[in-house]
């Protein structure tokens, strides 16, 4: 009798473990499908609007900000200046632009005409 109850207990334990494993797999696959659906929605939104997803631009900004510390220490500390001295990535290139006046287009008045609001008295 003891042998039969041990066998039944082992079988029930195995069934419970397999059931929990199946539920865990279903939950994990559901979360994976949710993530893939979210990525597809973000991709379609990017394709139709032309705007990159916010998370992508945030990670790009973080990566660009962290690159200055990876290559040569903190800015202004004097460390790593040899890497930037040759203008390796173009950060030391400064281009001055001459300012110029923007003229008035030919055939137009110098004065900008704005419509004056018409004030009407009370109706009697």
CSV table of N, CA and C in Angstrom, one decimal:
chain,number,residue,atom,x,y,z
A,1,UNK,N,0.8,-1.2,0.0
A,1,UNK,CA,0.0,0.0,0.0
A,1,UNK,C,0.9,1.3,0.0
A,2,UNK,N,1.9,1.2,0.8
A,2,UNK,CA,2.9,2.4,0.8
A,2,UNK,C,3.5,2.6,-0.5
A,3,UNK,N,3.8,1.6,-1.3
A,3,UNK,CA,4.4,1.7,-2.6
A,3,UNK,C,3.4,2.4,-3.6
A,4,UNK,N,2.2,2.1,-3.5
A,4,UNK,CA,1.2,2.6,-4.4
A,4,UNK,C,1.0,4.1,-4.1
A,5,UNK,N,0.9,4.5,-2.8
A,5,UNK,CA,0.8,5.9,-2.5
A,5,UNK,C,2.0,6.7,-2.9
A,6,UNK,N,3.2,6.2,-2.7
A,6,UNK,CA,4.4,6.9,-3.2
A,6,UNK,C,4.4,7.1,-4.7
A,7,UNK,N,3.9,6.1,-5.4
A,7,UNK,CA,3.9,6.2,-6.9
A,7,UNK,C,2.9,7.3,-7.3
A,8,UNK,N,1.7,7.3,-6.6
A,8,UNK,CA,0.7,8.3,-6.9
A,8,UNK,C,1.2,9.7,-6.6
A,9,UNK,N,1.9,9.8,-5.5
A,9,UNK,CA,2.4,11.1,-5.0
A,9,UNK,C,3.4,11.6,-6.0
A,10,UNK,N,4.3,10.7,-6.5
A,10,UNK,CA,5.3,11.1,-7.5
A,10,UNK,C,4.7,11.5,-8.8
A,11,UNK,N,3.6,10.8,-9.2
A,11,UNK,CA,3.0,11.1,-10.5
A,11,UNK,C,2.3,12.5,-10.3
A,12,UNK,N,1.6,12.7,-9.2
A,12,UNK,CA,0.9,14.0,-9.0
A,12,UNK,C,1.9,15.1,-8.9
A,13,UNK,N,3.1,14.9,-8.3
A,13,UNK,CA,4.1,15.9,-8.2
A,13,UNK,C,4.6,16.3,-9.6
A,14,UNK,N,4.8,15.3,-10.5
A,14,UNK,CA,5.3,15.5,-11.8
A,14,UNK,C,4.2,16.2,-12.6
A,15,UNK,N,2.9,15.9,-12.4
A,15,UNK,CA,1.9,16.6,-13.2
A,15,UNK,C,1.8,18.1,-12.7
A,16,UNK,N,1.9,18.3,-11.4
A,16,UNK,CA,1.9,19.7,-10.9
A,16,UNK,C,3.1,20.5,-11.5
A,17,UNK,N,4.3,19.9,-11.5
A,17,UNK,CA,5.5,20.5,-12.0
A,17,UNK,C,5.3,20.8,-13.5
A,18,UNK,N,4.8,19.9,-14.3
A,18,UNK,CA,4.6,20.1,-15.7
A,18,UNK,C,3.5,21.2,-16.0
A,19,UNK,N,2.5,21.2,-15.1
A,19,UNK,CA,1.4,22.2,-15.3
A,19,UNK,C,2.0,23.6,-15.0
A,20,UNK,N,2.8,23.7,-13.9
A,20,UNK,CA,3.4,25.0,-13.6
A,20,UNK,C,4.4,25.4,-14.7
A,21,UNK,N,5.1,24.5,-15.2
A,21,UNK,CA,6.1,24.8,-16.3
A,21,UNK,C,5.3,25.3,-17.6
A,22,UNK,N,4.2,24.6,-17.9
A,22,UNK,CA,3.4,25.0,-19.0
A,22,UNK,C,2.8,26.4,-18.8
A,23,UNK,N,2.3,26.7,-17.6
A,23,UNK,CA,1.8,28.1,-17.4
A,23,UNK,C,2.9,29.1,-17.5
A,24,UNK,N,4.1,28.8,-17.0
A,24,UNK,CA,5.2,29.7,-17.0
A,24,UNK,C,5.6,30.0,-18.5
A,25,UNK,N,5.6,28.9,-19.3
A,25,UNK,CA,5.9,29.1,-20.7
A,25,UNK,C,4.9,30.0,-21.4
A,26,UNK,N,3.6,29.7,-21.1
A,26,UNK,CA,2.5,30.5,-21.7
A,26,UNK,C,2.7,32.0,-21.3
A,27,UNK,N,3.0,32.3,-20.1
A,27,UNK,CA,3.1,33.7,-19.6
A,27,UNK,C,4.4,34.3,-20.3
A,28,UNK,N,5.4,33.5,-20.4
A,28,UNK,CA,6.7,34.1,-21.0
A,28,UNK,C,6.4,34.3,-22.5
A,29,UNK,N,5.7,33.4,-23.2
A,29,UNK,CA,5.4,33.6,-24.6
A,29,UNK,C,4.5,34.8,-24.8
A,30,UNK,N,3.5,35.0,-23.9
A,30,UNK,CA,2.6,36.1,-24.0
A,30,UNK,C,3.4,37.4,-23.9
A,31,UNK,N,4.3,37.5,-22.9
A,31,UNK,CA,5.1,38.7,-22.8
A,31,UNK,C,6.0,38.9,-24.0
A,32,UNK,N,6.5,37.9,-24.5
A,32,UNK,CA,7.4,38.0,-25.7
A,32,UNK,C,6.5,38.5,-26.9
A,33,UNK,N,5.3,38.0,-27.1
A,33,UNK,CA,4.4,38.5,-28.1
A,33,UNK,C,4.0,39.9,-27.9
A,34,UNK,N,3.8,40.3,-26.7
A,34,UNK,CA,3.5,41.7,-26.4
A,34,UNK,C,4.6,42.6,-26.8
A,35,UNK,N,5.9,42.2,-26.4
A,35,UNK,CA,7.0,43.0,-26.8
A,35,UNK,C,7.2,43.1,-28.3
A,36,UNK,N,7.0,42.0,-29.0
A,36,UNK,CA,7.2,42.0,-30.5
A,36,UNK,C,6.1,42.9,-31.1
A,37,UNK,N,4.8,42.8,-30.5
A,37,UNK,CA,3.8,43.7,-31.1
A,37,UNK,C,4.1,45.1,-30.8
A,38,UNK,N,4.6,45.5,-29.6
A,38,UNK,CA,5.0,46.8,-29.4
A,38,UNK,C,6.1,47.3,-30.3
A,39,UNK,N,7.0,46.5,-30.6
A,39,UNK,CA,8.1,46.9,-31.5
A,39,UNK,C,7.5,47.1,-32.9
A,40,UNK,N,6.6,46.2,-33.3
A,40,UNK,CA,6.0,46.4,-34.7
A,40,UNK,C,5.2,47.7,-34.7
A,41,UNK,N,4.5,48.0,-33.7
A,41,UNK,CA,3.7,49.3,-33.7
A,41,UNK,C,4.6,50.4,-33.8
A,42,UNK,N,5.7,50.4,-33.0
A,42,UNK,CA,6.7,51.5,-33.0
A,42,UNK,C,7.4,51.6,-34.4
A,43,UNK,N,7.6,50.5,-35.0
A,43,UNK,CA,8.2,50.5,-36.4
A,43,UNK,C,7.3,51.0,-37.4
A,44,UNK,N,6.0,50.6,-37.3
A,44,UNK,CA,5.0,51.1,-38.3
A,44,UNK,C,4.8,52.6,-38.1
A,45,UNK,N,4.8,53.1,-36.8
A,45,UNK,CA,4.6,54.5,-36.5
A,45,UNK,C,5.8,55.3,-37.1
A,46,UNK,N,7.0,54.7,-37.0
A,46,UNK,CA,8.2,55.4,-37.5
A,46,UNK,C,8.1,55.4,-39.0
A,47,UNK,N,7.7,54.4,-39.7
A,47,UNK,CA,7.6,54.3,-41.1
A,47,UNK,C,6.6,55.4,-41.6
A,48,UNK,N,5.4,55.5,-41.0
A,48,UNK,CA,4.4,56.4,-41.5
A,48,UNK,C,4.6,57.8,-41.1
A,49,UNK,N,5.2,58.1,-39.9
A,49,UNK,CA,5.4,59.5,-39.5
A,49,UNK,C,6.8,60.0,-39.8
A,50,UNK,N,7.7,59.1,-39.9
A,50,UNK,CA,9.1,59.6,-40.2
A,50,UNK,C,9.8,60.0,-38.9
A,51,UNK,N,9.2,59.9,-37.8
A,51,UNK,CA,9.9,60.3,-36.5
A,51,UNK,C,10.4,59.0,-35.8
A,52,UNK,N,11.6,59.1,-35.4
A,52,UNK,CA,12.2,58.0,-34.7
A,52,UNK,C,11.5,57.8,-33.3
A,53,UNK,N,11.5,56.6,-32.8
A,53,UNK,CA,10.9,56.3,-31.5
A,53,UNK,C,11.7,57.0,-30.4
A,54,UNK,N,11.0,57.4,-29.4
A,54,UNK,CA,11.6,58.2,-28.3
A,54,UNK,C,12.7,57.4,-27.6
A,55,UNK,N,12.5,56.1,-27.4
A,55,UNK,CA,13.5,55.3,-26.8
A,55,UNK,C,14.8,55.3,-27.6
A,56,UNK,N,14.6,55.2,-28.9
A,56,UNK,CA,15.8,55.1,-29.8
A,56,UNK,C,16.6,56.4,-29.7
A,57,UNK,N,15.9,57.5,-29.8
A,57,UNK,CA,16.6,58.8,-29.7
A,57,UNK,C,17.3,59.0,-28.3
A,58,UNK,N,16.6,58.5,-27.3
A,58,UNK,CA,17.2,58.7,-25.9
A,58,UNK,C,18.4,57.8,-25.8
A,59,UNK,N,18.4,56.6,-26.3
A,59,UNK,CA,19.6,55.8,-26.2
A,59,UNK,C,20.7,56.3,-27.1
A,60,UNK,N,20.4,56.9,-28.2
A,60,UNK,CA,21.4,57.5,-29.1
A,60,UNK,C,22.0,58.7,-28.4
A,61,UNK,N,21.2,59.5,-27.7
A,61,UNK,CA,21.8,60.6,-26.9
A,61,UNK,C,22.7,60.2,-25.8
A,62,UNK,N,22.3,59.1,-25.1
A,62,UNK,CA,23.1,58.6,-24.0
A,62,UNK,C,24.4,58.0,-24.5
A,63,UNK,N,24.3,57.3,-25.7
A,63,UNK,CA,25.5,56.7,-26.2
A,63,UNK,C,26.5,57.8,-26.7
A,64,UNK,N,26.0,58.9,-27.3
A,64,UNK,CA,26.9,60.0,-27.7
A,64,UNK,C,27.5,60.7,-26.5
A,65,UNK,N,26.7,60.9,-25.5
A,65,UNK,CA,27.2,61.6,-24.3
A,65,UNK,C,28.3,60.7,-23.6
A,66,UNK,N,28.1,59.4,-23.6
A,66,UNK,CA,29.1,58.5,-22.9
A,66,UNK,C,30.4,58.3,-23.7
A,67,UNK,N,30.3,58.6,-25.0
A,67,UNK,CA,31.5,58.4,-25.8
A,67,UNK,C,32.6,59.4,-25.4
A,68,UNK,N,32.3,60.6,-25.0
A,68,UNK,CA,33.4,61.5,-24.6
A,68,UNK,C,34.1,61.0,-23.4
A,69,UNK,N,33.5,60.2,-22.5
A,69,UNK,CA,34.2,59.7,-21.4
A,69,UNK,C,34.9,58.4,-21.6
A,70,UNK,N,34.4,57.7,-22.6
A,70,UNK,CA,35.1,56.4,-22.9
A,70,UNK,C,36.5,56.7,-23.6
A,71,UNK,N,36.5,57.7,-24.5
A,71,UNK,CA,37.7,57.8,-25.3
A,71,UNK,C,38.9,58.6,-24.5
A,72,UNK,N,38.5,59.5,-23.6
A,72,UNK,CA,39.7,60.2,-23.1
A,72,UNK,C,39.4,60.9,-21.7
A,73,UNK,N,38.7,60.2,-20.8
A,73,UNK,CA,38.5,60.9,-19.5
A,73,UNK,C,37.5,62.0,-19.6
A,74,UNK,N,37.4,62.8,-18.5
A,74,UNK,CA,36.5,63.8,-18.5
A,74,UNK,C,36.9,65.0,-19.3
A,75,UNK,N,36.0,65.8,-19.9
A,75,UNK,CA,36.4,66.9,-20.7
A,75,UNK,C,37.1,68.0,-19.8
A,76,UNK,N,38.2,68.5,-20.2
A,76,UNK,CA,38.9,69.6,-19.5
A,76,UNK,C,39.8,69.1,-18.4
A,77,UNK,N,39.9,67.8,-18.3
A,77,UNK,CA,40.8,67.3,-17.2
A,77,UNK,C,42.3,67.2,-17.7
A,78,UNK,N,42.5,67.3,-19.0
A,78,UNK,CA,43.8,67.1,-19.5
A,78,UNK,C,44.2,65.7,-19.9
A,79,UNK,N,43.4,64.8,-19.4
A,79,UNK,CA,43.7,63.4,-19.7
A,79,UNK,C,43.0,63.1,-21.1
A,80,UNK,N,43.7,62.3,-21.9
A,80,UNK,CA,43.2,61.9,-23.2
A,80,UNK,C,43.2,63.0,-24.2
A,81,UNK,N,43.9,64.1,-24.0
A,81,UNK,CA,43.9,65.1,-25.0
A,81,UNK,C,44.7,64.7,-26.3
A,82,UNK,N,45.6,63.8,-26.1
A,82,UNK,CA,46.3,63.4,-27.3
A,82,UNK,C,45.4,62.7,-28.3
A,83,UNK,N,44.4,62.0,-27.9
A,83,UNK,CA,43.5,61.4,-28.8
A,83,UNK,C,42.7,62.4,-29.6
A,84,UNK,N,42.4,63.6,-29.0
A,84,UNK,CA,41.6,64.6,-29.7
A,84,UNK,C,42.5,65.6,-30.4
A,85,UNK,N,43.8,65.6,-30.1
A,85,UNK,CA,44.6,66.7,-30.6
A,85,UNK,C,44.7,66.7,-32.2
A,86,UNK,N,44.6,65.5,-32.8
A,86,UNK,CA,44.6,65.5,-34.2
A,86,UNK,C,43.3,65.7,-34.9
A,87,UNK,N,42.3,65.9,-34.1
A,87,UNK,CA,40.9,66.0,-34.6
A,87,UNK,C,40.4,64.7,-35.2
A,88,UNK,N,40.6,63.6,-34.4
A,88,UNK,CA,40.2,62.3,-34.8
A,88,UNK,C,38.8,62.2,-35.3
A,89,UNK,N,37.9,62.8,-34.5
A,89,UNK,CA,36.5,62.7,-34.8
A,89,UNK,C,35.9,64.0,-35.2
A,90,UNK,N,36.7,65.0,-35.5
A,90,UNK,CA,36.2,66.3,-35.9
A,90,UNK,C,35.6,67.2,-34.9
A,91,UNK,N,35.8,66.9,-33.6
A,91,UNK,CA,35.3,67.7,-32.6
A,91,UNK,C,36.0,69.0,-32.4
A,92,UNK,N,37.3,69.1,-32.8
A,92,UNK,CA,38.1,70.3,-32.7
A,92,UNK,C,38.0,71.2,-33.9
A,93,UNK,N,37.3,70.8,-34.9
A,93,UNK,CA,37.2,71.6,-36.1
A,93,UNK,C,36.1,72.7,-35.8
A,94,UNK,N,36.6,74.0,-36.0
A,94,UNK,CA,35.7,75.1,-35.8
A,94,UNK,C,35.6,75.9,-37.1
A,95,UNK,N,34.4,76.1,-37.5
A,95,UNK,CA,34.2,76.9,-38.8
A,95,UNK,C,33.5,78.2,-38.4
A,96,UNK,N,34.2,79.3,-38.8
A,96,UNK,CA,33.6,80.6,-38.6
A,96,UNK,C,32.8,81.0,-39.8
A,97,UNK,N,31.7,81.5,-39.6
A,97,UNK,CA,30.8,81.9,-40.7
A,97,UNK,C,30.7,83.5,-40.6
A,98,UNK,N,30.8,84.1,-41.8
A,98,UNK,CA,30.7,85.5,-41.8
A,98,UNK,C,29.2,85.9,-41.8
A,99,UNK,N,28.9,86.9,-41.0
A,99,UNK,CA,27.5,87.4,-40.9
A,99,UNK,C,27.3,88.3,-42.0
A,100,UNK,N,26.1,88.3,-42.6
A,100,UNK,CA,25.7,89.2,-43.7
A,100,UNK,C,24.3,89.7,-43.5
A,101,UNK,N,24.0,90.9,-44.0
A,101,UNK,CA,22.7,91.4,-44.0
A,101,UNK,C,21.8,90.7,-45.0
A,102,UNK,N,20.6,90.5,-44.6
A,102,UNK,CA,19.6,89.9,-45.6
A,102,UNK,C,18.8,91.1,-46.1
A,103,UNK,N,19.0,91.3,-47.4
A,103,UNK,CA,18.3,92.4,-48.1
A,103,UNK,C,16.8,92.2,-48.3
A,104,UNK,N,16.2,93.3,-48.7
A,104,UNK,CA,14.8,93.2,-49.0
A,104,UNK,C,14.7,92.7,-50.5
A,105,UNK,N,13.7,91.8,-50.7
A,105,UNK,CA,13.6,91.3,-52.1
A,105,UNK,C,13.3,92.4,-53.1
A,106,UNK,N,13.7,92.2,-54.3
A,106,UNK,CA,13.5,93.2,-55.3
A,106,UNK,C,12.0,93.3,-55.6
A,107,UNK,N,11.5,94.6,-55.9
A,107,UNK,CA,10.1,94.8,-56.2
A,107,UNK,C,9.2,94.8,-55.0
A,108,UNK,N,9.7,95.0,-53.8
A,108,UNK,CA,8.8,95.0,-52.7
A,108,UNK,C,9.0,96.3,-51.9
A,109,UNK,N,8.1,96.7,-51.1
A,109,UNK,CA,8.2,97.9,-50.2
A,109,UNK,C,9.1,97.6,-49.1
A,110,UNK,N,9.7,98.6,-48.5
A,110,UNK,CA,10.5,98.4,-47.3
A,110,UNK,C,9.6,98.2,-46.1
A,111,UNK,N,8.4,98.8,-46.2
A,111,UNK,CA,7.5,98.7,-45.0
A,111,UNK,C,6.7,97.4,-45.1
A,112,UNK,N,6.5,96.8,-43.9
A,112,UNK,CA,5.7,95.6,-43.8
A,112,UNK,C,4.3,96.1,-43.5
A,113,UNK,N,3.4,95.6,-44.3
A,113,UNK,CA,2.0,96.1,-44.2
A,113,UNK,C,1.3,95.0,-43.4
A,114,UNK,N,0.7,95.5,-42.3
A,114,UNK,CA,-0.2,94.6,-41.5
A,114,UNK,C,-1.6,95.2,-41.5
A,115,UNK,N,-2.6,94.4,-41.6
A,115,UNK,CA,-4.0,94.9,-41.7
A,115,UNK,C,-4.3,95.5,-40.3
A,116,UNK,N,-4.9,96.7,-40.4
A,116,UNK,CA,-5.4,97.3,-39.1
A,116,UNK,C,-6.8,96.8,-38.8
A,117,UNK,N,-7.0,96.6,-37.5
A,117,UNK,CA,-8.3,96.1,-37.1
A,117,UNK,C,-9.3,97.2,-37.2
A,118,UNK,N,-10.5,96.9,-37.7
A,118,UNK,CA,-11.5,97.9,-37.8
A,118,UNK,C,-12.4,97.8,-36.5
A,119,UNK,N,-12.5,99.0,-35.9
A,119,UNK,CA,-13.3,99.1,-34.7
A,119,UNK,C,-14.7,99.6,-35.1
A,120,UNK,N,-15.7,98.9,-34.7
A,120,UNK,CA,-17.0,99.2,-34.9
A,120,UNK,C,-17.7,99.6,-33.6
A,121,UNK,N,-18.6,100.6,-33.7
A,121,UNK,CA,-19.3,101.0,-32.6
A,121,UNK,C,-20.4,100.1,-32.2
A,122,UNK,N,-21.0,100.3,-31.1
A,122,UNK,CA,-22.1,99.4,-30.7
A,122,UNK,C,-23.3,99.6,-31.6
A,123,UNK,N,-24.0,98.5,-31.9
A,123,UNK,CA,-25.2,98.5,-32.7
A,123,UNK,C,-26.4,99.1,-32.0
A,124,UNK,N,-27.1,100.0,-32.6
A,124,UNK,CA,-28.2,100.6,-31.9
A,124,UNK,C,-29.5,100.2,-32.6
